PDB file of C-alpha atoms in Angstrom:
ATOM      1  CA  UNK A   1      -0.052  -0.017  -0.236  1.00 94.00           C
ATOM      2  CA  UNK A   2       1.187   3.469  -0.815  1.00 97.00           C
ATOM      3  CA  UNK A   3      -0.447   6.500   1.341  1.00 97.00           C
ATOM      4  CA  UNK A   4      -0.039   9.656  -0.869  1.00 96.00           C
ATOM      5  CA  UNK A   5       1.009  13.158   1.015  1.00 96.00           C
ATOM      6  CA  UNK A   6      -1.144  16.277  -0.142  1.00 94.00           C
ATOM      7  CA  UNK A   7       1.703  17.688  -1.992  1.00 94.00           C
ATOM      8  CA  UNK A   8       1.700  14.864  -4.733  1.00 94.00           C
ATOM      9  CA  UNK A   9      -2.041  15.425  -5.585  1.00 94.00           C
ATOM     10  CA  UNK A  10      -1.603  19.219  -5.459  1.00 93.00           C
ATOM     11  CA  UNK A  11       1.627  19.428  -7.176  1.00 93.00           C
ATOM     12  CA  UNK A  12       0.326  16.974  -9.914  1.00 93.00           C
ATOM     13  CA  UNK A  13      -2.880  19.351 -10.557  1.00 94.00           C
ATOM     14  CA  UNK A  14      -1.017  22.406 -10.635  1.00 93.00           C
ATOM     15  CA  UNK A  15       2.058  21.505 -12.492  1.00 92.00           C
ATOM     16  CA  UNK A  16       2.934  18.277 -14.306  1.00 89.00           C
ATOM     17  CA  UNK A  17      -0.361  16.164 -14.603  1.00 93.00           C
ATOM     18  CA  UNK A  18      -2.866  18.863 -14.738  1.00 91.00           C
ATOM     19  CA  UNK A  19      -6.230  17.307 -14.885  1.00 91.00           C
ATOM     20  CA  UNK A  20      -7.546  18.473 -18.429  1.00 90.00           C
ATOM     21  CA  UNK A  21      -4.151  17.929 -20.044  1.00 90.00           C
ATOM     22  CA  UNK A  22      -2.997  14.568 -18.531  1.00 91.00           C
ATOM     23  CA  UNK A  23      -6.345  12.855 -17.640  1.00 90.00           C
ATOM     24  CA  UNK A  24      -4.221   9.373 -17.823  1.00 91.00           C
ATOM     25  CA  UNK A  25      -2.631  10.314 -14.615  1.00 93.00           C
ATOM     26  CA  UNK A  26      -5.918  10.395 -12.713  1.00 94.00           C
ATOM     27  CA  UNK A  27      -7.368   7.752 -14.240  1.00 93.00           C
ATOM     28  CA  UNK A  28      -4.151   5.513 -13.392  1.00 93.00           C
ATOM     29  CA  UNK A  29      -4.721   6.984  -9.624  1.00 93.00           C
ATOM     30  CA  UNK A  30      -8.364   5.618  -9.874  1.00 93.00           C
ATOM     31  CA  UNK A  31      -7.319   2.319 -10.842  1.00 93.00           C
ATOM     32  CA  UNK A  32      -5.004   2.358  -7.990  1.00 94.00           C
ATOM     33  CA  UNK A  33      -7.217   3.448  -5.386  1.00 94.00           C
ATOM     34  CA  UNK A  34      -9.996   0.969  -6.697  1.00 94.00           C
ATOM     35  CA  UNK A  35      -7.575  -1.873  -6.343  1.00 94.00           C
ATOM     36  CA  UNK A  36      -6.327  -0.791  -2.890  1.00 93.00           C
ATOM     37  CA  UNK A  37      -2.813  -0.223  -3.899  1.00 94.00           C
ATOM     38  CA  UNK A  38      -2.804   3.666  -3.420  1.00 95.00           C
ATOM     39  CA  UNK A  39      -4.870   5.822  -0.983  1.00 94.00           C
ATOM     40  CA  UNK A  40      -4.469   8.507   1.467  1.00 94.00           C
ATOM     41  CA  UNK A  41      -5.920   9.406   5.087  1.00 96.00           C
ATOM     42  CA  UNK A  42      -8.509  11.746   6.549  1.00 95.00           C
ATOM     43  CA  UNK A  43      -6.485  14.735   7.424  1.00 96.00           C
ATOM     44  CA  UNK A  44      -5.000  14.660   3.673  1.00 95.00           C
ATOM     45  CA  UNK A  45      -8.410  14.332   2.501  1.00 95.00           C
ATOM     46  CA  UNK A  46      -9.535  17.422   4.681  1.00 94.00           C
ATOM     47  CA  UNK A  47      -6.802  19.356   3.329  1.00 93.00           C
ATOM     48  CA  UNK A  48      -7.451  18.329  -0.178  1.00 94.00           C
ATOM     49  CA  UNK A  49     -11.333  19.403   0.009  1.00 94.00           C
ATOM     50  CA  UNK A  50     -10.886  22.807   1.715  1.00 92.00           C
ATOM     51  CA  UNK A  51     -10.894  24.518  -1.699  1.00 84.00           C
ATOM     52  CA  UNK A  52     -13.628  24.834  -4.104  1.00 89.00           C
ATOM     53  CA  UNK A  53     -11.162  23.711  -7.180  1.00 92.00           C
ATOM     54  CA  UNK A  54     -11.027  20.716  -9.646  1.00 92.00           C
ATOM     55  CA  UNK A  55      -8.917  18.783  -7.411  1.00 93.00           C
ATOM     56  CA  UNK A  56     -11.080  19.365  -4.317  1.00 93.00           C
ATOM     57  CA  UNK A  57     -14.120  17.880  -6.215  1.00 94.00           C
ATOM     58  CA  UNK A  58     -12.111  15.004  -7.476  1.00 94.00           C
ATOM     59  CA  UNK A  59     -10.998  13.973  -4.073  1.00 93.00           C
ATOM     60  CA  UNK A  60     -14.761  14.477  -2.621  1.00 94.00           C
ATOM     61  CA  UNK A  61     -15.626  11.827  -5.190  1.00 93.00           C
ATOM     62  CA  UNK A  62     -12.896   9.382  -3.971  1.00 93.00           C
ATOM     63  CA  UNK A  63     -13.791   9.580  -0.208  1.00 92.00           C
ATOM     64  CA  UNK A  64     -14.408   5.739   0.194  1.00 91.00           C
ATOM     65  CA  UNK A  65     -10.656   5.244  -0.452  1.00 91.00           C
ATOM     66  CA  UNK A  66      -9.754   7.330   2.588  1.00 94.00           C
ATOM     67  CA  UNK A  67      -8.097   5.789   5.615  1.00 95.00           C
ATOM     68  CA  UNK A  68      -9.104   6.669   8.994  1.00 95.00           C
ATOM     69  CA  UNK A  69      -6.930   7.755  11.484  1.00 96.00           C
ATOM     70  CA  UNK A  70      -9.257   7.089  14.449  1.00 94.00           C
ATOM     71  CA  UNK A  71      -7.980   3.612  15.471  1.00 96.00           C
ATOM     72  CA  UNK A  72      -5.939   3.129  18.558  1.00 96.00           C
ATOM     73  CA  UNK A  73      -2.796   1.903  16.937  1.00 96.00           C
ATOM     74  CA  UNK A  74      -2.462   5.078  14.701  1.00 96.00           C
ATOM     75  CA  UNK A  75      -3.410   7.195  17.716  1.00 95.00           C
ATOM     76  CA  UNK A  76      -0.513   5.618  19.665  1.00 97.00           C
ATOM     77  CA  UNK A  77       1.896   6.071  16.937  1.00 97.00           C
ATOM     78  CA  UNK A  78       0.991   9.582  16.375  1.00 95.00           C
ATOM     79  CA  UNK A  79       2.047  10.205  19.943  1.00 96.00           C
ATOM     80  CA  UNK A  80       5.439   8.697  19.559  1.00 96.00           C
ATOM     81  CA  UNK A  81       6.083  10.942  16.323  1.00 94.00           C
ATOM     82  CA  UNK A  82       4.771  13.808  18.237  1.00 94.00           C
ATOM     83  CA  UNK A  83       7.134  13.028  21.168  1.00 94.00           C
ATOM     84  CA  UNK A  84       9.857  12.671  18.526  1.00 91.00           C
ATOM     85  CA  UNK A  85       9.416  15.949  17.010  1.00 90.00           C
ATOM     86  CA  UNK A  86       8.851  17.739  20.241  1.00 90.00           C
ATOM     87  CA  UNK A  87      12.066  16.191  21.951  1.00 88.00           C
ATOM     88  CA  UNK A  88      14.186  16.461  18.539  1.00 87.00           C
ATOM     89  CA  UNK A  89      17.315  18.351  19.263  1.00 84.00           C
ATOM     90  CA  UNK A  90      17.366  20.583  16.275  1.00 89.00           C
ATOM     91  CA  UNK A  91      13.472  21.262  15.484  1.00 85.00           C
ATOM     92  CA  UNK A  92      12.148  24.471  16.666  1.00 85.00           C
ATOM     93  CA  UNK A  93       9.142  26.572  16.592  1.00 86.00           C
ATOM     94  CA  UNK A  94       7.363  27.623  14.764  1.00 91.00           C
ATOM     95  CA  UNK A  95       8.173  24.635  12.524  1.00 88.00           C
ATOM     96  CA  UNK A  96       7.478  21.795  15.442  1.00 87.00           C
ATOM     97  CA  UNK A  97       3.850  23.408  16.019  1.00 91.00           C
ATOM     98  CA  UNK A  98       2.712  23.723  12.302  1.00 89.00           C
ATOM     99  CA  UNK A  99       4.035  20.238  11.345  1.00 88.00           C
ATOM    100  CA  UNK A 100       1.925  18.865  14.541  1.00 89.00           C
ATOM    101  CA  UNK A 101      -1.163  20.501  13.315  1.00 91.00           C
ATOM    102  CA  UNK A 102      -1.140  19.218  10.068  1.00 91.00           C
ATOM    103  CA  UNK A 103      -1.903  16.017   8.372  1.00 94.00           C
ATOM    104  CA  UNK A 104       1.965  14.897   7.909  1.00 95.00           C
ATOM    105  CA  UNK A 105       2.384  13.054  11.364  1.00 95.00           C
ATOM    106  CA  UNK A 106      -0.923  11.170  10.874  1.00 97.00           C
ATOM    107  CA  UNK A 107       0.460  10.110   7.663  1.00 96.00           C
ATOM    108  CA  UNK A 108       3.455   8.941   8.951  1.00 96.00           C
ATOM    109  CA  UNK A 109       1.563   7.124  11.887  1.00 97.00           C
ATOM    110  CA  UNK A 110      -0.683   5.596   9.470  1.00 97.00           C
ATOM    111  CA  UNK A 111       1.690   4.142   7.262  1.00 97.00           C
ATOM    112  CA  UNK A 112       3.810   2.804  10.256  1.00 97.00           C
ATOM    113  CA  UNK A 113       0.684   0.822  11.412  1.00 96.00           C
ATOM    114  CA  UNK A 114      -0.171  -0.310   8.204  1.00 96.00           C
ATOM    115  CA  UNK A 115       3.117  -1.133   6.716  1.00 96.00           C
ATOM    116  CA  UNK A 116       2.504   1.420   3.816  1.00 97.00           C
ATOM    117  CA  UNK A 117       5.109   3.154   2.164  1.00 97.00           C
ATOM    118  CA  UNK A 118       4.628   7.139   1.961  1.00 97.00           C
ATOM    119  CA  UNK A 119       4.535   9.209  -1.173  1.00 96.00           C
ATOM    120  CA  UNK A 120       5.710  12.563  -0.949  1.00 95.00           C
ATOM    121  CA  UNK A 121       7.515  15.288  -2.817  1.00 94.00           C
ATOM    122  CA  UNK A 122       9.113  16.574   0.023  1.00 90.00           C
ATOM    123  CA  UNK A 123      12.808  16.256   0.435  1.00 92.00           C
ATOM    124  CA  UNK A 124      15.197  15.237   3.371  1.00 88.00           C
ATOM    125  CA  UNK A 125      16.799  17.949   5.459  1.00 85.00           C
ATOM    126  CA  UNK A 126      19.808  17.856   7.480  1.00 86.00           C
ATOM    127  CA  UNK A 127      20.012  16.554  10.876  1.00 83.00           C
ATOM    128  CA  UNK A 128      20.424  20.122  11.979  1.00 83.00           C
ATOM    129  CA  UNK A 129      17.283  21.614  10.371  1.00 85.00           C
ATOM    130  CA  UNK A 130      14.805  23.301  12.371  1.00 89.00           C
ATOM    131  CA  UNK A 131      12.223  22.470   9.985  1.00 91.00           C
ATOM    132  CA  UNK A 132      10.197  18.873  10.172  1.00 91.00           C
ATOM    133  CA  UNK A 133       9.926  16.909   7.055  1.00 92.00           C
ATOM    134  CA  UNK A 134       8.278  13.799   6.391  1.00 94.00           C
ATOM    135  CA  UNK A 135      11.350  11.913   4.846  1.00 96.00           C
ATOM    136  CA  UNK A 136      13.526  12.414   8.087  1.00 94.00           C
ATOM    137  CA  UNK A 137      10.611  11.243  10.089  1.00 93.00           C
ATOM    138  CA  UNK A 138      10.115   8.130   7.845  1.00 95.00           C
ATOM    139  CA  UNK A 139      13.853   7.315   8.404  1.00 94.00           C
ATOM    140  CA  UNK A 140      13.399   7.721  12.472  1.00 93.00           C
ATOM    141  CA  UNK A 141      10.603   5.469  12.136  1.00 95.00           C
ATOM    142  CA  UNK A 142      11.735   3.020   9.387  1.00 96.00           C
ATOM    143  CA  UNK A 143       9.120   3.795   7.024  1.00 97.00           C
ATOM    144  CA  UNK A 144       9.993   3.793   3.211  1.00 97.00           C
ATOM    145  CA  UNK A 145       9.052   6.764   1.138  1.00 96.00           C
ATOM    146  CA  UNK A 146       9.280   7.710  -2.597  1.00 96.00           C
ATOM    147  CA  UNK A 147       8.319  10.574  -4.696  1.00 93.00           C
ATOM    148  CA  UNK A 148       5.175  10.213  -6.745  1.00 92.00           C
ATOM    149  CA  UNK A 149       7.643   9.678 -10.020  1.00 93.00           C
ATOM    150  CA  UNK A 150       9.199   6.873  -8.204  1.00 95.00           C
ATOM    151  CA  UNK A 151       5.820   5.237  -7.680  1.00 94.00           C
ATOM    152  CA  UNK A 152       4.800   5.733 -11.048  1.00 93.00           C
ATOM    153  CA  UNK A 153       8.178   4.036 -12.008  1.00 95.00           C
ATOM    154  CA  UNK A 154       7.433   1.114  -9.546  1.00 94.00           C
ATOM    155  CA  UNK A 155       3.969   0.712 -11.404  1.00 93.00           C
ATOM    156  CA  UNK A 156       5.621   1.189 -14.950  1.00 94.00           C
ATOM    157  CA  UNK A 157       2.852   3.762 -15.674  1.00 91.00           C
ATOM    158  CA  UNK A 158       3.167   4.811 -19.132  1.00 90.00           C
ATOM    159  CA  UNK A 159       1.014   7.775 -20.247  1.00 86.00           C
ATOM    160  CA  UNK A 160       0.778   7.852 -23.925  1.00 84.00           C
ATOM    161  CA  UNK A 161      -1.194   9.618 -26.363  1.00 81.00           C
ATOM    162  CA  UNK A 162      -4.244   7.763 -27.837  1.00 77.00           C
ATOM    163  CA  UNK A 163      -4.079   7.665 -31.661  1.00 81.00           C
ATOM    164  CA  UNK A 164      -5.629  10.759 -33.167  1.00 75.00           C
TER     165      UNK A 164
END
């Protein structure tokens, strides 16, 4: 299972895989969601559906594929993630609060409890960084992570033009 961070959807929509220009990307995501290979969590869903744009509507139509973070296992791992962030020697305010108030620690907790791989476009930062980043916490909690491009490579996705 692969759990997608909000930035994978948002960057796809805004840049490389615009919904009207590259519908094949979104159709591929639909297929993977239907098969249970790809999904996301409720806090990410909440981020995606706040707006009133095409992505928000698309996400709302796929609520059935969203995983809850209300289970006790995920809650317990979230507490571990929060403790790690708060007690980290380099992380500092306002970065720690912003991180803990968002969906990212829930994504890490759910990936840990389900054995999923996190898909994000965030990049690891140095151990002395004040900012909290998903790849660093994935490393700390032994959770695999990749970019959306890596995910497409893993699935051998080919987005080709149909014959005219």
